[in-house]
Amino acid sequence: MNRKYRKTVIAGNWKMNMLPSEVKPYADTLRALAGKTKHCEVVICAPFVMLPQLIKALRDCRIAVGAQNVSDKDSGAYTGEVSANQLRDLGVKYVIIGHSERRSYFGETDEMVRAKVTAAIGAGLIPIICVGETLEQREMGVTKDLISMQVKLALSAVPPEKMRRVIFAYEPVWAIGTGKTASAEEAGEVCSHIRAIIRSLYGARIARAVTIQYGGSMNKDNAAQLLSMPDIDGGLIGGASLDPEHFAAIIEAANQ
Ligand code: PGA
């Protein structure tokens, strides 16, 4: 982390978990434990159907709400899609884009990621853009090349003045939901690489202000070590965000 230049952001990704009836008790617990967090921004990214309730339950506290996906279209005849403007109007602040589960199970391409990032920024949402390699790609030694391509394509339509409202999450696919975490050094190295690519595209001043998270089996026991790396500015947390007490312990580690 480097709080002098950029925000630390701890985001929970509920994925397709939790029920609407569980939102209020969860939010009440998290609010009591972490609602006054000062040194980092806390976000919960919930399924669409729970967003209105979550926003209501977290009103007047410092915890923000995010979505897990967004359409690349502005409005119109796109049955089943949800637009960035609809999310923004509801009070959503963040949106996860290009999560590896969307890339692998729902065929999301880098081109779709680029279009969604453009739509999100256009509506005033902060995209959390996920990039990461599979185990096979890591073993082939192409991690950095692949990440460079993902980052460059995602940013290809983002003007410099919007870069302050972009977050990256480095999520090695082999570490997601597996209990296997990248070591702090491995994760830190790729996050530094992401910053170097941003620097090559936008210059040093913009690059040092971009928040880069790590995601992939982050938990209360490994969070402090991962966050001690200079280029890891937060976490995108799946499994461990489903329990508000566990999630609050990670927030606590980021607040140190
Ligand atoms: P995990 O998921 O923390 O359960 O590994 C992280 C993510 O997919 O964002």
PDB file of C-alpha atoms and ligand atoms in Angstrom:
ATOM      1  CA  MET A   1       0.000   0.000   0.000  1.00  0.00           C
ATOM      2  CA  ASN A   2       1.059   3.553  -0.468  1.00  0.00           C
ATOM      3  CA  ARG A   3      -1.593   5.825   1.011  1.00  0.00           C
ATOM      4  CA  LYS A   4       0.312   8.931   0.130  1.00  0.00           C
ATOM      5  CA  TYR A   5      -0.474   8.536  -3.547  1.00  0.00           C
ATOM      6  CA  ARG A   6      -3.576   6.364  -3.789  1.00  0.00           C
ATOM      7  CA  LYS A   7      -6.618   4.985  -2.048  1.00  0.00           C
ATOM      8  CA  THR A   8      -6.631   1.575  -0.405  1.00  0.00           C
ATOM      9  CA  VAL A   9      -9.804  -0.246  -1.457  1.00  0.00           C
ATOM     10  CA  ILE A  10     -11.092  -3.450   0.131  1.00  0.00           C
ATOM     11  CA  ALA A  11     -13.941  -4.893  -1.930  1.00  0.00           C
ATOM     12  CA  GLY A  12     -16.042  -7.943  -1.155  1.00  0.00           C
ATOM     13  CA  ASN A  13     -17.348  -9.948  -4.103  1.00  0.00           C
ATOM     14  CA  TRP A  14     -20.319 -12.002  -3.013  1.00  0.00           C
ATOM     15  CA  LYS A  15     -20.554 -13.673  -6.443  1.00  0.00           C
ATOM     16  CA  MET A  16     -23.854 -15.625  -6.723  1.00  0.00           C
ATOM     17  CA  ASN A  17     -24.110 -16.127  -2.960  1.00  0.00           C
ATOM     18  CA  MET A  18     -26.331 -14.774  -0.171  1.00  0.00           C
ATOM     19  CA  LEU A  19     -30.108 -14.227  -0.155  1.00  0.00           C
ATOM     20  CA  PRO A  20     -32.057 -10.976  -0.031  1.00  0.00           C
ATOM     21  CA  SER A  21     -33.223 -11.898   3.475  1.00  0.00           C
ATOM     22  CA  GLU A  22     -29.600 -12.120   4.611  1.00  0.00           C
ATOM     23  CA  VAL A  23     -28.622  -8.636   3.432  1.00  0.00           C
ATOM     24  CA  LYS A  24     -29.812  -6.601   6.414  1.00  0.00           C
ATOM     25  CA  PRO A  25     -28.242  -8.776   9.146  1.00  0.00           C
ATOM     26  CA  TYR A  26     -24.971  -8.865   7.192  1.00  0.00           C
ATOM     27  CA  ALA A  27     -24.976  -5.097   6.640  1.00  0.00           C
ATOM     28  CA  ASP A  28     -25.812  -4.384  10.284  1.00  0.00           C
ATOM     29  CA  THR A  29     -22.897  -6.518  11.480  1.00  0.00           C
ATOM     30  CA  LEU A  30     -20.421  -5.073   8.995  1.00  0.00           C
ATOM     31  CA  ARG A  31     -21.549  -1.551   9.703  1.00  0.00           C
ATOM     32  CA  ALA A  32     -20.989  -2.045  13.429  1.00  0.00           C
ATOM     33  CA  LEU A  33     -17.530  -3.533  12.855  1.00  0.00           C
ATOM     34  CA  ALA A  34     -16.226  -1.439   9.965  1.00  0.00           C
ATOM     35  CA  GLY A  35     -18.684   1.384   9.272  1.00  0.00           C
ATOM     36  CA  LYS A  36     -16.280   4.052  10.479  1.00  0.00           C
ATOM     37  CA  THR A  37     -13.218   2.819   8.607  1.00  0.00           C
ATOM     38  CA  LYS A  38     -10.920   5.766   7.975  1.00  0.00           C
ATOM     39  CA  HIS A  39      -7.871   4.635   6.058  1.00  0.00           C
ATOM     40  CA  CYS A  40      -9.458   2.544   3.368  1.00  0.00           C
ATOM     41  CA  GLU A  41     -12.543   2.489   1.198  1.00  0.00           C
ATOM     42  CA  VAL A  42     -14.783  -0.524   1.762  1.00  0.00           C
ATOM     43  CA  VAL A  43     -17.084  -1.867  -0.955  1.00  0.00           C
ATOM     44  CA  ILE A  44     -19.529  -4.756  -1.177  1.00  0.00           C
ATOM     45  CA  CYS A  45     -20.251  -6.039  -4.688  1.00  0.00           C
ATOM     46  CA  ALA A  46     -23.554  -7.891  -4.563  1.00  0.00           C
ATOM     47  CA  PRO A  47     -25.862  -9.580  -7.079  1.00  0.00           C
ATOM     48  CA  PHE A  48     -28.197  -7.127  -8.867  1.00  0.00           C
ATOM     49  CA  VAL A  49     -31.314  -8.225  -6.973  1.00  0.00           C
ATOM     50  CA  MET A  50     -29.774  -7.290  -3.616  1.00  0.00           C
ATOM     51  CA  LEU A  51     -28.337  -3.906  -4.557  1.00  0.00           C
ATOM     52  CA  PRO A  52     -31.311  -1.704  -3.573  1.00  0.00           C
ATOM     53  CA  GLN A  53     -31.555  -3.356  -0.176  1.00  0.00           C
ATOM     54  CA  LEU A  54     -27.832  -3.213   0.420  1.00  0.00           C
ATOM     55  CA  ILE A  55     -27.690   0.480  -0.479  1.00  0.00           C
ATOM     56  CA  LYS A  56     -30.504   1.159   1.965  1.00  0.00           C
ATOM     57  CA  ALA A  57     -28.919  -0.883   4.733  1.00  0.00           C
ATOM     58  CA  LEU A  58     -25.548   0.878   4.307  1.00  0.00           C
ATOM     59  CA  ARG A  59     -26.938   4.386   4.006  1.00  0.00           C
ATOM     60  CA  ASP A  60     -25.081   6.979   6.088  1.00  0.00           C
ATOM     61  CA  CYS A  61     -22.006   4.874   6.588  1.00  0.00           C
ATOM     62  CA  ARG A  62     -18.703   4.755   4.779  1.00  0.00           C
ATOM     63  CA  ILE A  63     -19.253   1.398   3.083  1.00  0.00           C
ATOM     64  CA  ALA A  64     -19.994   1.690  -0.641  1.00  0.00           C
ATOM     65  CA  VAL A  65     -21.919  -0.669  -2.893  1.00  0.00           C
ATOM     66  CA  GLY A  66     -20.794  -2.203  -6.183  1.00  0.00           C
ATOM     67  CA  ALA A  67     -22.255  -4.458  -8.875  1.00  0.00           C
ATOM     68  CA  GLN A  68     -20.567  -7.534 -10.339  1.00  0.00           C
ATOM     69  CA  ASN A  69     -21.330  -6.885 -13.989  1.00  0.00           C
ATOM     70  CA  VAL A  70     -22.792  -4.234 -16.287  1.00  0.00           C
ATOM     71  CA  SER A  71     -24.009  -4.018 -19.860  1.00  0.00           C
ATOM     72  CA  ASP A  72     -21.865  -2.288 -22.453  1.00  0.00           C
ATOM     73  CA  LYS A  73     -25.065  -0.828 -23.970  1.00  0.00           C
ATOM     74  CA  ASP A  74     -26.576   2.457 -22.766  1.00  0.00           C
ATOM     75  CA  SER A  75     -30.270   1.517 -23.004  1.00  0.00           C
ATOM     76  CA  GLY A  76     -32.753  -0.172 -25.293  1.00  0.00           C
ATOM     77  CA  ALA A  77     -33.943  -3.620 -26.317  1.00  0.00           C
ATOM     78  CA  TYR A  78     -31.379  -5.793 -24.501  1.00  0.00           C
ATOM     79  CA  THR A  79     -33.483  -8.206 -22.495  1.00  0.00           C
ATOM     80  CA  GLY A  80     -31.917  -9.253 -19.218  1.00  0.00           C
ATOM     81  CA  GLU A  81     -29.162  -6.648 -19.243  1.00  0.00           C
ATOM     82  CA  VAL A  82     -28.539  -3.914 -16.653  1.00  0.00           C
ATOM     83  CA  SER A  83     -27.049  -0.594 -17.747  1.00  0.00           C
ATOM     84  CA  ALA A  84     -24.412   1.541 -16.074  1.00  0.00           C
ATOM     85  CA  ASN A  85     -26.866   4.451 -15.841  1.00  0.00           C
ATOM     86  CA  GLN A  86     -29.410   2.252 -14.054  1.00  0.00           C
ATOM     87  CA  LEU A  87     -26.772   1.234 -11.519  1.00  0.00           C
ATOM     88  CA  ARG A  88     -25.595   4.800 -11.023  1.00  0.00           C
ATOM     89  CA  ASP A  89     -29.132   6.094 -10.577  1.00  0.00           C
ATOM     90  CA  LEU A  90     -29.691   3.477  -7.876  1.00  0.00           C
ATOM     91  CA  GLY A  91     -26.674   4.698  -5.909  1.00  0.00           C
ATOM     92  CA  VAL A  92     -24.147   2.064  -6.959  1.00  0.00           C
ATOM     93  CA  LYS A  93     -20.583   3.397  -6.999  1.00  0.00           C
ATOM     94  CA  TYR A  94     -18.386   0.550  -8.265  1.00  0.00           C
ATOM     95  CA  VAL A  95     -18.668  -2.293 -10.754  1.00  0.00           C
ATOM     96  CA  ILE A  96     -16.482  -5.366 -11.242  1.00  0.00           C
ATOM     97  CA  ILE A  97     -15.637  -5.837 -14.916  1.00  0.00           C
ATOM     98  CA  GLY A  98     -13.940  -8.784 -16.625  1.00  0.00           C
ATOM     99  CA  HIS A  99     -13.859 -11.124 -13.642  1.00  0.00           C
ATOM    100  CA  SER A 100     -12.239 -14.407 -14.719  1.00  0.00           C
ATOM    101  CA  GLU A 101     -15.495 -16.260 -14.008  1.00  0.00           C
ATOM    102  CA  ARG A 102     -17.244 -14.044 -16.558  1.00  0.00           C
ATOM    103  CA  ARG A 103     -14.395 -14.458 -19.001  1.00  0.00           C
ATOM    104  CA  SER A 104     -14.329 -18.251 -18.712  1.00  0.00           C
ATOM    105  CA  TYR A 105     -17.994 -19.201 -18.122  1.00  0.00           C
ATOM    106  CA  PHE A 106     -19.740 -16.453 -20.071  1.00  0.00           C
ATOM    107  CA  GLY A 107     -17.303 -15.863 -22.899  1.00  0.00           C
ATOM    108  CA  GLU A 108     -16.356 -12.292 -22.020  1.00  0.00           C
ATOM    109  CA  THR A 109     -13.582 -11.096 -24.276  1.00  0.00           C
ATOM    110  CA  ASP A 110     -11.090  -8.257 -23.850  1.00  0.00           C
ATOM    111  CA  GLU A 111     -13.139  -6.333 -26.396  1.00  0.00           C
ATOM    112  CA  MET A 112     -16.276  -6.717 -24.233  1.00  0.00           C
ATOM    113  CA  VAL A 113     -14.285  -5.677 -21.179  1.00  0.00           C
ATOM    114  CA  ARG A 114     -13.139  -2.546 -23.012  1.00  0.00           C
ATOM    115  CA  ALA A 115     -16.727  -1.693 -23.998  1.00  0.00           C
ATOM    116  CA  LYS A 116     -18.021  -2.249 -20.451  1.00  0.00           C
ATOM    117  CA  VAL A 117     -15.238  -0.141 -18.947  1.00  0.00           C
ATOM    118  CA  THR A 118     -16.182   2.665 -21.347  1.00  0.00           C
ATOM    119  CA  ALA A 119     -19.874   2.379 -20.421  1.00  0.00           C
ATOM    120  CA  ALA A 120     -19.126   2.319 -16.692  1.00  0.00           C
ATOM    121  CA  ILE A 121     -16.871   5.364 -16.794  1.00  0.00           C
ATOM    122  CA  GLY A 122     -19.354   7.206 -18.999  1.00  0.00           C
ATOM    123  CA  ALA A 123     -22.034   6.750 -16.337  1.00  0.00           C
ATOM    124  CA  GLY A 124     -19.742   7.774 -13.472  1.00  0.00           C
ATOM    125  CA  LEU A 125     -19.182   4.287 -12.034  1.00  0.00           C
ATOM    126  CA  ILE A 126     -15.733   3.190 -10.896  1.00  0.00           C
ATOM    127  CA  PRO A 127     -14.762   0.013 -12.747  1.00  0.00           C
ATOM    128  CA  ILE A 128     -12.765  -2.643 -10.896  1.00  0.00           C
ATOM    129  CA  ILE A 129     -11.085  -4.245 -13.903  1.00  0.00           C
ATOM    130  CA  CYS A 130      -9.960  -7.827 -13.296  1.00  0.00           C
ATOM    131  CA  VAL A 131      -6.933  -9.298 -15.020  1.00  0.00           C
ATOM    132  CA  GLY A 132      -5.046 -12.495 -14.353  1.00  0.00           C
ATOM    133  CA  GLU A 133      -3.439 -15.612 -15.770  1.00  0.00           C
ATOM    134  CA  THR A 134      -4.399 -19.273 -15.571  1.00  0.00           C
ATOM    135  CA  LEU A 135      -2.032 -21.833 -14.063  1.00  0.00           C
ATOM    136  CA  GLU A 136      -1.172 -23.081 -17.540  1.00  0.00           C
ATOM    137  CA  GLN A 137      -0.279 -19.575 -18.689  1.00  0.00           C
ATOM    138  CA  ARG A 138       1.861 -19.004 -15.594  1.00  0.00           C
ATOM    139  CA  GLU A 139       3.711 -22.261 -16.194  1.00  0.00           C
ATOM    140  CA  MET A 140       4.273 -21.297 -19.824  1.00  0.00           C
ATOM    141  CA  GLY A 141       5.938 -18.085 -18.625  1.00  0.00           C
ATOM    142  CA  VAL A 142       3.516 -15.738 -20.398  1.00  0.00           C
ATOM    143  CA  THR A 143       1.971 -14.085 -17.317  1.00  0.00           C
ATOM    144  CA  LYS A 144       3.384 -10.602 -17.882  1.00  0.00           C
ATOM    145  CA  ASP A 145       2.678 -10.581 -21.631  1.00  0.00           C
ATOM    146  CA  LEU A 146      -0.881 -11.670 -21.032  1.00  0.00           C
ATOM    147  CA  ILE A 147      -1.468  -9.118 -18.270  1.00  0.00           C
ATOM    148  CA  SER A 148       0.007  -6.356 -20.464  1.00  0.00           C
ATOM    149  CA  MET A 149      -2.459  -7.234 -23.193  1.00  0.00           C
ATOM    150  CA  GLN A 150      -5.441  -7.379 -20.835  1.00  0.00           C
ATOM    151  CA  VAL A 151      -4.539  -4.019 -19.257  1.00  0.00           C
ATOM    152  CA  LYS A 152      -3.861  -2.253 -22.556  1.00  0.00           C
ATOM    153  CA  LEU A 153      -7.050  -3.505 -24.202  1.00  0.00           C
ATOM    154  CA  ALA A 154      -9.195  -2.622 -21.177  1.00  0.00           C
ATOM    155  CA  LEU A 155      -7.798   0.926 -21.161  1.00  0.00           C
ATOM    156  CA  SER A 156      -7.745   1.530 -24.887  1.00  0.00           C
ATOM    157  CA  ALA A 157     -10.674   3.959 -24.744  1.00  0.00           C
ATOM    158  CA  VAL A 158      -9.959   5.532 -21.340  1.00  0.00           C
ATOM    159  CA  PRO A 159      -8.678   9.142 -21.503  1.00  0.00           C
ATOM    160  CA  PRO A 160      -6.043  10.245 -18.953  1.00  0.00           C
ATOM    161  CA  GLU A 161      -8.461  12.440 -16.989  1.00  0.00           C
ATOM    162  CA  LYS A 162     -10.619   9.400 -16.190  1.00  0.00           C
ATOM    163  CA  MET A 163      -7.781   7.258 -14.868  1.00  0.00           C
ATOM    164  CA  ARG A 164      -8.315   8.446 -11.307  1.00  0.00           C
ATOM    165  CA  ARG A 165     -11.603   6.585 -11.413  1.00  0.00           C
ATOM    166  CA  VAL A 166     -10.226   3.230 -12.510  1.00  0.00           C
ATOM    167  CA  ILE A 167      -9.195   0.339 -10.261  1.00  0.00           C
ATOM    168  CA  PHE A 168      -7.387  -2.820 -11.307  1.00  0.00           C
ATOM    169  CA  ALA A 169      -7.616  -6.171  -9.559  1.00  0.00           C
ATOM    170  CA  TYR A 170      -4.878  -8.693 -10.235  1.00  0.00           C
ATOM    171  CA  GLU A 171      -6.518 -12.069  -9.779  1.00  0.00           C
ATOM    172  CA  PRO A 172      -4.477 -15.111 -10.751  1.00  0.00           C
ATOM    173  CA  VAL A 173      -7.151 -17.565 -11.899  1.00  0.00           C
ATOM    174  CA  TRP A 174      -5.421 -20.450 -10.122  1.00  0.00           C
ATOM    175  CA  ALA A 175      -5.793 -18.664  -6.777  1.00  0.00           C
ATOM    176  CA  ILE A 176      -9.512 -17.847  -7.012  1.00  0.00           C
ATOM    177  CA  GLY A 177     -11.641 -19.898  -4.657  1.00  0.00           C
ATOM    178  CA  THR A 178      -8.930 -22.548  -4.390  1.00  0.00           C
ATOM    179  CA  GLY A 179      -7.407 -21.628  -1.046  1.00  0.00           C
ATOM    180  CA  LYS A 180      -4.100 -21.196  -2.902  1.00  0.00           C
ATOM    181  CA  THR A 181      -2.845 -17.638  -2.599  1.00  0.00           C
ATOM    182  CA  ALA A 182      -0.106 -16.113  -4.668  1.00  0.00           C
ATOM    183  CA  SER A 183       2.805 -15.305  -2.380  1.00  0.00           C
ATOM    184  CA  ALA A 184       3.040 -11.643  -1.468  1.00  0.00           C
ATOM    185  CA  GLU A 185       6.146 -11.396  -3.674  1.00  0.00           C
ATOM    186  CA  GLU A 186       4.467 -13.057  -6.683  1.00  0.00           C
ATOM    187  CA  ALA A 187       1.370 -10.898  -6.344  1.00  0.00           C
ATOM    188  CA  GLY A 188       3.401  -7.753  -5.685  1.00  0.00           C
ATOM    189  CA  GLU A 189       5.525  -8.345  -8.760  1.00  0.00           C
ATOM    190  CA  VAL A 190       2.532  -8.578 -11.101  1.00  0.00           C
ATOM    191  CA  CYS A 191       0.861  -5.548  -9.481  1.00  0.00           C
ATOM    192  CA  SER A 192       4.091  -3.573 -10.059  1.00  0.00           C
ATOM    193  CA  HIS A 193       4.016  -4.760 -13.660  1.00  0.00           C
ATOM    194  CA  ILE A 194       0.440  -3.468 -14.046  1.00  0.00           C
ATOM    195  CA  ARG A 195       1.545  -0.084 -12.706  1.00  0.00           C
ATOM    196  CA  ALA A 196       4.489  -0.063 -15.128  1.00  0.00           C
ATOM    197  CA  ILE A 197       2.110  -0.617 -18.055  1.00  0.00           C
ATOM    198  CA  ILE A 198      -0.131   2.207 -16.863  1.00  0.00           C
ATOM    199  CA  ARG A 199       2.989   4.375 -16.523  1.00  0.00           C
ATOM    200  CA  SER A 200       3.996   3.591 -20.104  1.00  0.00           C
ATOM    201  CA  LEU A 201       0.512   4.573 -21.300  1.00  0.00           C
ATOM    202  CA  TYR A 202      -0.259   7.610 -19.127  1.00  0.00           C
ATOM    203  CA  GLY A 203       2.931   8.696 -17.360  1.00  0.00           C
ATOM    204  CA  ALA A 204       4.231   8.379 -13.808  1.00  0.00           C
ATOM    205  CA  ARG A 205       1.911  10.832 -12.079  1.00  0.00           C
ATOM    206  CA  ILE A 206      -1.248   9.052 -13.198  1.00  0.00           C
ATOM    207  CA  ALA A 207       0.228   5.573 -12.678  1.00  0.00           C
ATOM    208  CA  ARG A 208       1.126   6.198  -9.064  1.00  0.00           C
ATOM    209  CA  ALA A 209      -2.439   7.290  -8.280  1.00  0.00           C
ATOM    210  CA  VAL A 210      -4.162   4.117  -9.557  1.00  0.00           C
ATOM    211  CA  THR A 211      -5.368   1.609  -6.964  1.00  0.00           C
ATOM    212  CA  ILE A 212      -4.319  -1.968  -7.790  1.00  0.00           C
ATOM    213  CA  GLN A 213      -5.894  -4.753  -5.747  1.00  0.00           C
ATOM    214  CA  TYR A 214      -4.925  -8.365  -5.328  1.00  0.00           C
ATOM    215  CA  GLY A 215      -7.628 -11.034  -5.390  1.00  0.00           C
ATOM    216  CA  GLY A 216      -7.516 -14.797  -4.970  1.00  0.00           C
ATOM    217  CA  SER A 217      -8.069 -16.506  -1.616  1.00  0.00           C
ATOM    218  CA  MET A 218      -7.233 -13.387   0.358  1.00  0.00           C
ATOM    219  CA  ASN A 219      -8.223 -13.896   3.992  1.00  0.00           C
ATOM    220  CA  LYS A 220      -7.674 -12.467   7.452  1.00  0.00           C
ATOM    221  CA  ASP A 221      -4.457 -14.447   7.890  1.00  0.00           C
ATOM    222  CA  ASN A 222      -2.674 -13.437   4.677  1.00  0.00           C
ATOM    223  CA  ALA A 223      -4.130  -9.948   4.098  1.00  0.00           C
ATOM    224  CA  ALA A 224      -1.561  -7.963   6.086  1.00  0.00           C
ATOM    225  CA  GLN A 225       1.349  -9.577   4.281  1.00  0.00           C
ATOM    226  CA  LEU A 226      -0.141  -9.087   0.824  1.00  0.00           C
ATOM    227  CA  LEU A 227      -1.022  -5.473   1.641  1.00  0.00           C
ATOM    228  CA  SER A 228       2.521  -4.806   2.833  1.00  0.00           C
ATOM    229  CA  MET A 229       3.704  -4.931  -0.791  1.00  0.00           C
ATOM    230  CA  PRO A 230       4.176  -1.409  -2.164  1.00  0.00           C
ATOM    231  CA  ASP A 231       2.029  -1.914  -5.269  1.00  0.00           C
ATOM    232  CA  ILE A 232      -0.843  -3.866  -3.663  1.00  0.00           C
ATOM    233  CA  ASP A 233      -3.424  -1.263  -2.673  1.00  0.00           C
ATOM    234  CA  GLY A 234      -6.258  -3.437  -1.493  1.00  0.00           C
ATOM    235  CA  GLY A 235      -8.099  -6.654  -2.119  1.00  0.00           C
ATOM    236  CA  LEU A 236     -10.982  -8.146  -4.057  1.00  0.00           C
ATOM    237  CA  ILE A 237     -12.285 -10.789  -1.723  1.00  0.00           C
ATOM    238  CA  GLY A 238     -14.692 -13.586  -2.598  1.00  0.00           C
ATOM    239  CA  GLY A 239     -15.190 -16.402  -0.101  1.00  0.00           C
ATOM    240  CA  ALA A 240     -13.885 -14.506   2.929  1.00  0.00           C
ATOM    241  CA  SER A 241     -16.285 -11.605   2.317  1.00  0.00           C
ATOM    242  CA  LEU A 242     -19.356 -13.772   2.940  1.00  0.00           C
ATOM    243  CA  ASP A 243     -18.781 -13.670   6.684  1.00  0.00           C
ATOM    244  CA  PRO A 244     -18.921 -10.055   7.890  1.00  0.00           C
ATOM    245  CA  GLU A 245     -16.640 -10.741  10.848  1.00  0.00           C
ATOM    246  CA  HIS A 246     -13.990 -12.328   8.676  1.00  0.00           C
ATOM    247  CA  PHE A 247     -14.328  -9.514   6.144  1.00  0.00           C
ATOM    248  CA  ALA A 248     -14.030  -6.907   8.904  1.00  0.00           C
ATOM    249  CA  ALA A 249     -10.764  -8.522  10.029  1.00  0.00           C
ATOM    250  CA  ILE A 250      -9.355  -7.989   6.510  1.00  0.00           C
ATOM    251  CA  ILE A 251     -10.526  -4.358   6.584  1.00  0.00           C
ATOM    252  CA  GLU A 252      -8.788  -4.009   9.921  1.00  0.00           C
ATOM    253  CA  ALA A 253      -5.536  -5.279   8.380  1.00  0.00           C
ATOM    254  CA  ALA A 254      -5.852  -2.657   5.630  1.00  0.00           C
ATOM    255  CA  ASN A 255      -6.426   0.053   8.212  1.00  0.00           C
ATOM    256  CA  GLN A 256      -3.110  -0.449   9.955  1.00  0.00           C
TER     257      GLN A 256
HETATM  258  P1  PGA B   1     -11.805 -15.736  -3.562  1.00  0.00           P
HETATM  259  O1  PGA B   1     -12.394 -14.941  -4.832  1.00  0.00           O
HETATM  260  O2  PGA B   1     -11.420 -14.713  -2.547  1.00  0.00           O
HETATM  261  O3  PGA B   1     -12.943 -16.623  -3.110  1.00  0.00           O
HETATM  262  O4  PGA B   1     -10.636 -16.518  -4.049  1.00  0.00           O
HETATM  263  C1  PGA B   1     -11.803 -13.752  -5.250  1.00  0.00           C
HETATM  264  C2  PGA B   1     -12.505 -13.266  -6.487  1.00  0.00           C
HETATM  265  O5  PGA B   1     -12.853 -14.076  -7.343  1.00  0.00           O
HETATM  266  O6  PGA B   1     -12.733 -12.056  -6.645  1.00  0.00           O
END
